[in-house]
mmCIF file of C-alpha atoms in Angstrom:
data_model
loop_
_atom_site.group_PDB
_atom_site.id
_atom_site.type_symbol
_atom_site.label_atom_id
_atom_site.label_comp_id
_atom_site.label_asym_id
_atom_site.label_seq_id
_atom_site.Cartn_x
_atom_site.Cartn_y
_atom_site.Cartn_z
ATOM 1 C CA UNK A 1 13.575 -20.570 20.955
ATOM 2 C CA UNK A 2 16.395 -22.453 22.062
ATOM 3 C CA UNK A 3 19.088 -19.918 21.858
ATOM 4 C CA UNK A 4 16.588 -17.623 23.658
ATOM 5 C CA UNK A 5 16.051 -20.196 26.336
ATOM 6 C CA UNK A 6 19.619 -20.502 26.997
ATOM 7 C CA UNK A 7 20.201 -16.624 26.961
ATOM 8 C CA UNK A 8 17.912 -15.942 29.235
ATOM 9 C CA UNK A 9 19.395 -18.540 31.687
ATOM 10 C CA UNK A 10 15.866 -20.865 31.722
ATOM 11 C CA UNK A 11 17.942 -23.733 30.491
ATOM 12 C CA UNK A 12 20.957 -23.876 32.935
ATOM 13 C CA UNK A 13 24.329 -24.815 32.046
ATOM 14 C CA UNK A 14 24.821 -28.568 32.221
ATOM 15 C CA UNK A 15 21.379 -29.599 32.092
ATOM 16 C CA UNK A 16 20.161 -32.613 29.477
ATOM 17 C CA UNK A 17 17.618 -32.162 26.807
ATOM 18 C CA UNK A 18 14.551 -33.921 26.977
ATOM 19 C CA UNK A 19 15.310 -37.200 24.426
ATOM 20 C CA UNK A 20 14.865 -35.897 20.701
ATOM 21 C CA UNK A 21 11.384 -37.852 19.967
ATOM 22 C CA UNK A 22 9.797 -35.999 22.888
ATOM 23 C CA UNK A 23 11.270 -33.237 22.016
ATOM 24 C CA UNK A 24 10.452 -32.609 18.760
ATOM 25 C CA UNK A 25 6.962 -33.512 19.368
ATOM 26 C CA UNK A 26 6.251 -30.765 22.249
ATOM 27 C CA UNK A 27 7.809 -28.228 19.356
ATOM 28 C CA UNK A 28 5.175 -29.451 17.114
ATOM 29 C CA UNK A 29 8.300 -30.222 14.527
ATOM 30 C CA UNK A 30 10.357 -33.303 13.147
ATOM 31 C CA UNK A 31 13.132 -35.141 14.395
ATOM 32 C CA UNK A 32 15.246 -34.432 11.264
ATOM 33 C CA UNK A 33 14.628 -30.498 11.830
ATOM 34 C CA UNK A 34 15.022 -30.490 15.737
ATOM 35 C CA UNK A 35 18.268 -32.543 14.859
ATOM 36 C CA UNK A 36 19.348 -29.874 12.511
ATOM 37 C CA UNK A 37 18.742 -27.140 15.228
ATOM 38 C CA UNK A 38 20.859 -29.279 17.640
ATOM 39 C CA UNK A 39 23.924 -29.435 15.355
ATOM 40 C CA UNK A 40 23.644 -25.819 14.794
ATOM 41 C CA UNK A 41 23.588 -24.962 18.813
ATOM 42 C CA UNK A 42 26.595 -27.641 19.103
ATOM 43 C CA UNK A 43 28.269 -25.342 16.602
ATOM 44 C CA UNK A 44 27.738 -22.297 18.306
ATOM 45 C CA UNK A 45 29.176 -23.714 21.068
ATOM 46 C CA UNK A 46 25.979 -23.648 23.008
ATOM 47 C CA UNK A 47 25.075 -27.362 23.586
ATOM 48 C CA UNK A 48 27.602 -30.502 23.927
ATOM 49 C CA UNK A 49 25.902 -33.702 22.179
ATOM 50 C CA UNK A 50 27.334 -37.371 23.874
ATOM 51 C CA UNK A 51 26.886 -40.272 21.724
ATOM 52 C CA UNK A 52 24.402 -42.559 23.833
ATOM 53 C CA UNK A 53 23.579 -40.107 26.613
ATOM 54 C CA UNK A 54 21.876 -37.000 25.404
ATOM 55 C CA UNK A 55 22.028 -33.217 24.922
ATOM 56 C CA UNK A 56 23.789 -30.845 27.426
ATOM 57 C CA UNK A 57 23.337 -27.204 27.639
ATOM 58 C CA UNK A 58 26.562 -25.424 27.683
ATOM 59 C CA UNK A 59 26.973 -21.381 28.750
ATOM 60 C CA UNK A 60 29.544 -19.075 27.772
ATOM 61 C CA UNK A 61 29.856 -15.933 29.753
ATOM 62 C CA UNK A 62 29.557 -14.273 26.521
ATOM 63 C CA UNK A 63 26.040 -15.847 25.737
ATOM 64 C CA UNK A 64 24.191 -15.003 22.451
ATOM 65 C CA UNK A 65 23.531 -11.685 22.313
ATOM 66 C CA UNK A 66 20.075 -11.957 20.059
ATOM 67 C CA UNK A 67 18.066 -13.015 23.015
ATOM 68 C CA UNK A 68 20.476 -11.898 26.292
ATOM 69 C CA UNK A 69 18.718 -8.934 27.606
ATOM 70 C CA UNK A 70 15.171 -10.144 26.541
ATOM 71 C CA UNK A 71 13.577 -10.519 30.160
ATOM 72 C CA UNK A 72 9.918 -11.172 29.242
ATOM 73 C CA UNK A 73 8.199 -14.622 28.902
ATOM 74 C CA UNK A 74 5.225 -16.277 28.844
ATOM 75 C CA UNK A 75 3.413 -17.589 31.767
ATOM 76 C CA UNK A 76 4.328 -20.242 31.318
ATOM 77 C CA UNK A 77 7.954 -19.008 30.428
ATOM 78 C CA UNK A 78 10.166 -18.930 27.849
ATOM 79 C CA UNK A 79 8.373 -18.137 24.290
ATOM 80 C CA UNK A 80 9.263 -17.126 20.811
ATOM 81 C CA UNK A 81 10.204 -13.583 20.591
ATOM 82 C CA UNK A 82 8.937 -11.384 17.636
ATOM 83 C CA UNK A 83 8.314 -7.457 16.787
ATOM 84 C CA UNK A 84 6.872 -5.417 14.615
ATOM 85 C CA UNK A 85 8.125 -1.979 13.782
ATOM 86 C CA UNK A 86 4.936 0.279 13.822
ATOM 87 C CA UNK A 87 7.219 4.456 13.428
ATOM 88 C CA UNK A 88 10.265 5.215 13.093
ATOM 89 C CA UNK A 89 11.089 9.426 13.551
ATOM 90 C CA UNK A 90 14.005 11.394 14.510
ATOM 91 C CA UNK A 91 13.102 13.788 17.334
ATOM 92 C CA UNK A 92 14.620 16.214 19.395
ATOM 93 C CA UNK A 93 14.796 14.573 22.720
ATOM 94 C CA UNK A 94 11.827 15.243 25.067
ATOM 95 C CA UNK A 95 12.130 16.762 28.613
ATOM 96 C CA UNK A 96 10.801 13.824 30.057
ATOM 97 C CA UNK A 97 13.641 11.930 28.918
ATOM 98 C CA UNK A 98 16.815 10.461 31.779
ATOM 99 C CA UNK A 99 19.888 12.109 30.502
ATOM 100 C CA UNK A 100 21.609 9.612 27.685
ATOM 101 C CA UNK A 101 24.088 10.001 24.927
ATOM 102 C CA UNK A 102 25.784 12.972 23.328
ATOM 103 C CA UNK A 103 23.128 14.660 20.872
ATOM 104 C CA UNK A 104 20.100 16.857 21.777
ATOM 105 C CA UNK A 105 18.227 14.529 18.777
ATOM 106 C CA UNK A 106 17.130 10.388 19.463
ATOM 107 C CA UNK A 107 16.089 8.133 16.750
ATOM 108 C CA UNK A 108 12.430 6.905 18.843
ATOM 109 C CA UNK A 109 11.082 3.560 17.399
ATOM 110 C CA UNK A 110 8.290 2.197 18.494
ATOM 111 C CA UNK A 111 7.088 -1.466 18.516
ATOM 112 C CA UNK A 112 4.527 -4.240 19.026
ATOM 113 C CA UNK A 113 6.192 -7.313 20.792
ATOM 114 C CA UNK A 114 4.843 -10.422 20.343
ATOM 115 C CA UNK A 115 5.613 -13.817 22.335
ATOM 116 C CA UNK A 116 5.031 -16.779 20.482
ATOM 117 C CA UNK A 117 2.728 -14.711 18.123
ATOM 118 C CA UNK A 118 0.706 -13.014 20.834
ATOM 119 C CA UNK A 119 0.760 -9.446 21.487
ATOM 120 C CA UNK A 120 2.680 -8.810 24.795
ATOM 121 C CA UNK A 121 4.114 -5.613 24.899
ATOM 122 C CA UNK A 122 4.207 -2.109 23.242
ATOM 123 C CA UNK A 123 7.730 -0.730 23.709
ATOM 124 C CA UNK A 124 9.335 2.858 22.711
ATOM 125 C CA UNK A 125 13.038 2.828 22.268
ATOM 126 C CA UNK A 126 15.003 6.431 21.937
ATOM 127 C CA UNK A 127 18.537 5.839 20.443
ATOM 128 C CA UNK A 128 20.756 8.329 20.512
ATOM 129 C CA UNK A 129 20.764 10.611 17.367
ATOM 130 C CA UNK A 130 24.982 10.315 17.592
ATOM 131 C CA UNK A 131 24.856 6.976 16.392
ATOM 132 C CA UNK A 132 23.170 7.107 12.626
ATOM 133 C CA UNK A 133 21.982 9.626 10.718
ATOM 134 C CA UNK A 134 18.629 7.099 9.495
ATOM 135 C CA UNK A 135 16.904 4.430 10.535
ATOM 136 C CA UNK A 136 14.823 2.946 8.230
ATOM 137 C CA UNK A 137 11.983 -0.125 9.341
ATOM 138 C CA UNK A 138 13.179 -2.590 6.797
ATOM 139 C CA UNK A 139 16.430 -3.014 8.165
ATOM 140 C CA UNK A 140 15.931 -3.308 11.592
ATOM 141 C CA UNK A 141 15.859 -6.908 12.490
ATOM 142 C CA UNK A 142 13.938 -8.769 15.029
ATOM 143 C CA UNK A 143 16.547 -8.002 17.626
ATOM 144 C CA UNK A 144 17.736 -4.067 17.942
ATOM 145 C CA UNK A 145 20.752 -5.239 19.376
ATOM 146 C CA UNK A 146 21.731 -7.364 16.782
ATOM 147 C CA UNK A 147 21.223 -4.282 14.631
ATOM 148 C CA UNK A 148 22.953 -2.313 16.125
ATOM 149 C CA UNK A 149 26.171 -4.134 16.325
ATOM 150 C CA UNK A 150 25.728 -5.263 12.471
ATOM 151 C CA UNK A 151 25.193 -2.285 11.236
ATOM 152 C CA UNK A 152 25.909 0.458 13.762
ATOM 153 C CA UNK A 153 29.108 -0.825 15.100
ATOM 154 C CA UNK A 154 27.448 -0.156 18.597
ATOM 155 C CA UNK A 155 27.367 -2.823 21.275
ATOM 156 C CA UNK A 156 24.990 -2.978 24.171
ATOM 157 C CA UNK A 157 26.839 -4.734 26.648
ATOM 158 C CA UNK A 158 25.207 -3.244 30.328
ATOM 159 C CA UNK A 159 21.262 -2.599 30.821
ATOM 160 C CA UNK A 160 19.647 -0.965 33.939
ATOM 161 C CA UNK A 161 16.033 -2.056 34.150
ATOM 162 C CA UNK A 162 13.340 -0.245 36.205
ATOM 163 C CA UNK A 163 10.362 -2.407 36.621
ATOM 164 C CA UNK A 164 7.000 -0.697 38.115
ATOM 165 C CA UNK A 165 3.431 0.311 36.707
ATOM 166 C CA UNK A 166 2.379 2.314 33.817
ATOM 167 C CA UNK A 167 -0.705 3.173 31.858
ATOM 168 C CA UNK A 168 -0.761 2.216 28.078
ATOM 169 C CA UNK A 169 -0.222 4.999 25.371
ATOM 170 C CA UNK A 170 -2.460 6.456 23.589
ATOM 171 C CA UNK A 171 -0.609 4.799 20.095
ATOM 172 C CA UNK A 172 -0.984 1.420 21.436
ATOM 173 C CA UNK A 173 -2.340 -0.506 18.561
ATOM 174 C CA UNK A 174 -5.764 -2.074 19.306
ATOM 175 C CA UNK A 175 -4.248 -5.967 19.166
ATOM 176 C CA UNK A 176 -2.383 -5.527 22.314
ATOM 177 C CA UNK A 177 -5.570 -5.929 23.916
ATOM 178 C CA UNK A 178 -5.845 -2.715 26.450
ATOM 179 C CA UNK A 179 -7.450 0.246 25.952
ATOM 180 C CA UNK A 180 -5.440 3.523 26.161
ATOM 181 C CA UNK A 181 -5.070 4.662 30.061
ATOM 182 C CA UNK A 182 -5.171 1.416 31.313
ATOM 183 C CA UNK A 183 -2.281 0.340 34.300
ATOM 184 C CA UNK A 184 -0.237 -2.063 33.164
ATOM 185 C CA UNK A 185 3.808 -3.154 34.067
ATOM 186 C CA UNK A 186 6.275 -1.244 32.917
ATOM 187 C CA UNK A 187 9.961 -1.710 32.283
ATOM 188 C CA UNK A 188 12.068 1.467 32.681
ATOM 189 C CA UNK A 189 15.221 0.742 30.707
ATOM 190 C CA UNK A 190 19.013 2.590 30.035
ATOM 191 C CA UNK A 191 21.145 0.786 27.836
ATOM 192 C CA UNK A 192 25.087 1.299 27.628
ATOM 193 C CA UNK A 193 27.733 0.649 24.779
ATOM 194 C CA UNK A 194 30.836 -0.848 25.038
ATOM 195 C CA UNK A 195 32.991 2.232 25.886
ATOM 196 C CA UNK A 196 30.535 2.498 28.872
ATOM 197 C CA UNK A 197 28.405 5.915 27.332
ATOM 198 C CA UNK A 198 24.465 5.369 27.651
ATOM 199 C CA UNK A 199 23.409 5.210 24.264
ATOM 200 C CA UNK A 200 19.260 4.512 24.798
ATOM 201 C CA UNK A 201 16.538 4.324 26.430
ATOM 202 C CA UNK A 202 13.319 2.577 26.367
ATOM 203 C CA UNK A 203 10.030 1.736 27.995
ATOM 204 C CA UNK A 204 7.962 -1.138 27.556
ATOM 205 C CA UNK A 205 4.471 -1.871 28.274
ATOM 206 C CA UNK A 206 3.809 -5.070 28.991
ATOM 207 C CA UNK A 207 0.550 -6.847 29.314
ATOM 208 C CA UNK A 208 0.320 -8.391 32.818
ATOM 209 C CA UNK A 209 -2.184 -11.236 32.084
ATOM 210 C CA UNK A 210 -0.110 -12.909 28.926
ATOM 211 C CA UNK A 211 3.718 -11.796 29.616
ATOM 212 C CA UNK A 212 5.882 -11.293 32.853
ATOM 213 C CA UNK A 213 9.117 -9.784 33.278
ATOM 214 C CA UNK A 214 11.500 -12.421 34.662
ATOM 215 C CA UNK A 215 15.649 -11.934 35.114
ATOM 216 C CA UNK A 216 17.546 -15.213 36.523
ATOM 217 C CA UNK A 217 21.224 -14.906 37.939
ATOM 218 C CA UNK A 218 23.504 -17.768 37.390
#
């Protein structure tokens, strides 16, 4: 949650940590664990710790890219990020598709997001077929991105987002709480690599009454 907090630019660079007793207690977790967390930030080179003053945030401009293009939060912000991979198919790209990436075929997976264990969006991601022959659900991670890097050699490192209003698919599962046909937001997406070729494309349904799509500039 940290790491995602920082990515997403809703702790600013230089700011101090609430002290680590208050801390831990609004995380609902120990000090010895929060204080493990800490150390592990400080290693990543995400958080400078001063002896007798506190904990400062510290930002790279190459900020951890688990949680970096995330945009949605709670309403109240921030929140736990978590999906669940509900198909996986190989398709020949539909019409309806932007022009992206080099084969007529797109791997299409499609999730249910989750912030801090609520349903908050329903999300269909199309990468391009040039980039793996399979994708299989158990080894895609909780971030794509990750993924893809790990295993795919493919870095997203520019993202184009399109924010409007859509009406939720008809293979919505019934826990993100509206019915097929209902307007919701929606978050248009193209995703580039890191020779600068558009590689996917996405759209994301998000539910307007638990989740809103926020981007910060620094």
């Amino acid at each position: 949650m940290l790491i995602r907090d920082i990515a997403a630019g809703r702790l600013a660079s230089g700011e101090r940590l609430p002290p680590e007793r208050e801390m831990a207690a609004s995380l609902g977790t120990s000090v010895g664990t929060l204080r493990k967390a800490l150390a592990d930030l400080e290693a990543r080179r995400l958080l400078d710790r001063v002896q007798g003053s506190g904990n400062y945030v510290r930002t790279s401009d190459t900020p951890e890219g688990v949680y970096a293009f995330f945009r949605l939060e709670t309403l109240d912000g921030g929140g736990l990020p978590t999906a669940s991979v509900l198909a996986i198919d190989k398709l020949e790209k539909p019409a309806d598709l932007p022009p992206f990436g080099a084969s007529i075929e797109a791997h299409r997976i499609r999730r249910l997001r989750s912030l801090n264990g609520q349903p908050a969006a329903v999300e269909e991601i199309w990468l391009d077929g040039s980039y793996a022959e399979q994708l299989h659900a158990a080894d895609i991670s909780e971030s794509l991105y990750l993924h893809y890097r790990q295993a795919l050699g493919l870095w997203i490192t520019h993202v184009e987002d399109r924010v409007g209003v859509g009406y939720v698919p008809d293979w919505a599962p019934t826990e993100f709480g509206l019915e097929a046909g209902a307007p919701t937001g929606l978050v248009e997406r193209l995703s580039r690599a890191q020779d600068g070729a558009s590689a996917e494309y996405s759209r994301n349904w998000f539910h307007p009454a638990r989740v809103r799509y926020v981007s910060r500039m620094r």
